[in-house]
Coordinates of C-alpha atoms in Angstrom, one line a residue:
M1 CA 5.9 28.8 -13.5
S2 CA 8.8 26.8 -14.9
A3 CA 11.5 24.5 -13.3
K4 CA 14.9 26.2 -12.9
P5 CA 18.3 24.7 -12.2
Y6 CA 19.2 24.4 -8.6
A7 CA 22.1 26.4 -7.2
L8 CA 24.6 23.7 -6.2
P9 CA 25.7 22.5 -3.9
A10 CA 22.3 22.5 -2.2
E11 CA 22.0 21.6 1.5
G12 CA 19.0 20.4 3.5
G13 CA 17.8 18.3 6.4
C14 CA 15.0 17.1 8.5
R15 CA 12.8 19.1 10.7
C16 CA 15.0 18.8 13.8
G17 CA 18.4 19.1 12.0
A18 CA 19.8 15.8 13.2
L19 CA 19.9 14.4 9.6
R20 CA 21.6 16.7 7.0
F21 CA 22.4 16.1 3.4
R22 CA 24.1 17.8 0.4
V23 CA 23.1 17.7 -3.3
T24 CA 25.8 18.2 -5.8
A25 CA 24.1 17.2 -9.1
Q26 CA 21.1 18.6 -10.8
P27 CA 17.9 16.6 -10.3
I28 CA 16.8 14.6 -13.4
M29 CA 13.1 15.2 -12.7
S30 CA 10.7 16.9 -10.3
A31 CA 7.4 15.5 -9.3
V32 CA 4.5 15.4 -6.9
C33 CA 2.7 12.2 -5.9
H34 CA -1.0 12.4 -4.9
C35 CA -1.4 8.8 -3.8
T36 CA -3.0 8.3 -0.4
G37 CA 0.2 6.6 0.9
C38 CA 2.3 9.8 0.1
Q39 CA -0.5 11.9 1.6
R40 CA -0.3 10.0 4.9
M41 CA 3.5 9.8 5.0
S42 CA 3.9 13.5 4.3
G43 CA 0.9 14.7 6.3
G44 CA -0.1 16.8 3.3
A45 CA -2.0 16.8 0.1
F46 CA 0.9 15.2 -1.8
S47 CA 4.6 14.4 -1.5
T48 CA 7.3 16.4 -3.3
T49 CA 10.1 14.6 -5.1
L50 CA 13.4 15.5 -6.8
M51 CA 14.9 12.6 -8.6
V52 CA 18.6 13.1 -7.7
P53 CA 21.5 11.1 -9.1
V54 CA 22.9 8.9 -6.3
T55 CA 26.4 10.2 -7.2
G56 CA 25.2 13.7 -6.4
F57 CA 23.7 13.1 -3.0
E58 CA 25.4 12.6 0.4
V59 CA 24.1 12.4 3.9
T60 CA 26.5 14.8 5.9
E61 CA 25.1 14.4 9.4
G62 CA 23.2 11.6 11.1
T63 CA 22.2 8.1 9.9
P64 CA 18.8 7.7 8.3
V65 CA 16.5 4.9 9.5
R66 CA 14.0 2.9 7.4
G67 CA 10.4 4.0 8.1
G68 CA 7.0 4.3 6.5
T69 CA 5.6 1.5 4.5
K70 CA 8.0 -1.4 4.4
K71 CA 6.7 -3.2 1.4
P72 CA 9.4 -4.8 -0.9
G73 CA 11.1 -2.5 -3.3
L74 CA 10.8 0.8 -1.4
V75 CA 13.2 2.0 1.3
H76 CA 11.9 5.2 2.9
N77 CA 14.7 7.0 4.8
H78 CA 13.7 9.0 7.8
C79 CA 15.5 11.0 10.5
P80 CA 16.0 8.8 13.5
E81 CA 15.2 11.7 15.9
C82 CA 12.1 13.5 14.5
L83 CA 11.2 10.8 12.0
S84 CA 10.8 13.2 9.1
W85 CA 10.6 11.5 5.7
V86 CA 13.7 12.7 3.9
F87 CA 14.3 10.4 0.8
T88 CA 13.4 7.1 -0.8
R89 CA 15.5 4.5 -2.5
I90 CA 13.9 2.1 -4.9
E91 CA 15.5 -1.3 -4.7
G92 CA 17.2 -2.3 -7.9
V93 CA 17.4 1.4 -9.1
D94 CA 20.9 2.5 -8.4
A95 CA 21.1 5.6 -10.6
F96 CA 18.9 8.0 -8.5
L97 CA 17.0 8.4 -5.3
N98 CA 13.8 10.4 -4.6
L99 CA 14.5 13.3 -2.3
R100 CA 11.6 15.1 -0.6
A101 CA 12.1 18.6 -2.2
T102 CA 10.7 20.4 0.9
M103 CA 13.7 19.1 2.9
L104 CA 16.0 21.4 1.0
D105 CA 17.0 24.5 3.0
E106 CA 16.0 26.5 0.0
A107 CA 12.9 24.8 -1.4
S108 CA 11.1 27.8 -2.9
G109 CA 12.4 27.0 -6.4
F110 CA 10.7 23.6 -6.5
V111 CA 8.2 23.2 -9.4
P112 CA 6.8 19.8 -10.3
F113 CA 7.3 18.6 -13.8
I114 CA 5.1 15.6 -13.5
E115 CA 2.3 14.7 -11.1
T116 CA 1.4 11.1 -10.4
Y117 CA -1.6 9.3 -8.9
T118 CA -4.0 12.0 -9.8
S119 CA -6.7 9.3 -9.5
E120 CA -6.2 9.7 -5.7
K121 CA -5.6 13.4 -5.4
L122 CA -7.8 15.6 -3.2
A123 CA -10.3 17.4 -5.4
W124 CA -9.2 21.0 -4.5
V125 CA -5.5 20.4 -5.3
E126 CA -4.0 22.0 -8.4
T127 CA -0.3 22.1 -9.5
P128 CA 1.5 23.6 -12.4
A129 CA 2.9 20.3 -13.5
P130 CA 2.7 20.0 -17.3
H131 CA 2.4 16.2 -17.3
T132 CA -0.2 14.4 -15.2
Y133 CA -0.8 10.6 -14.8
E134 CA -3.6 8.8 -13.1
T135 CA -1.0 6.3 -11.6
F136 CA 2.7 6.3 -12.6
P137 CA 3.9 7.1 -16.1
P138 CA 4.4 4.0 -18.2
M139 CA 8.1 3.0 -18.2
D140 CA 8.4 3.7 -21.9
A141 CA 7.4 7.4 -21.2
F142 CA 10.4 8.0 -19.0
P143 CA 13.1 8.6 -21.6
A144 CA 11.1 11.4 -23.3
L145 CA 10.1 12.9 -19.9
L146 CA 13.7 12.9 -18.7
G147 CA 14.8 14.4 -22.0
D148 CA 12.1 17.1 -21.8
Y149 CA 13.0 18.0 -18.2
A150 CA 16.8 18.2 -19.1
T151 CA 15.9 20.5 -22.0
L152 CA 13.7 22.7 -19.8
I153 CA 16.5 23.0 -17.2
A154 CA 19.1 23.8 -19.8
S155 CA 16.9 26.5 -21.4
E156 CA 16.5 28.1 -17.9
E157 CA 20.3 28.2 -17.3
R158 CA 20.7 30.9 -19.9

């Protein structure tokens, strides 16, 4: 199973539909996070993430509210009505945001390229991610990972 480019624009929203968004730029990476915080916030075995350029993302209906953990550096954006976790901004990182891939109206094409916090994953969980990390990848690994993901997506466009 391989990551494929998304048909753009892609639309999505929260569970109740009060918060809607549009994605107009290809994600720069896909991931799942197995940390217990993501497990609890998503209510699942892991959270799904598409790293989307900020310039290619827009909220089209509703106004997100901050929720989840409120520790410095992370701004988790939720629907004000159903409280679904829709996307996360990292303070000081202006280039991209982390969109919960399962919030896309058409999420069946999501395939994780990396998985993080495998040190906390549930024993029975398996993903097809080709890159795995016990915590987060070291910062110096990101340029190569982003390049490899871009190459993979470009090869699937043909």
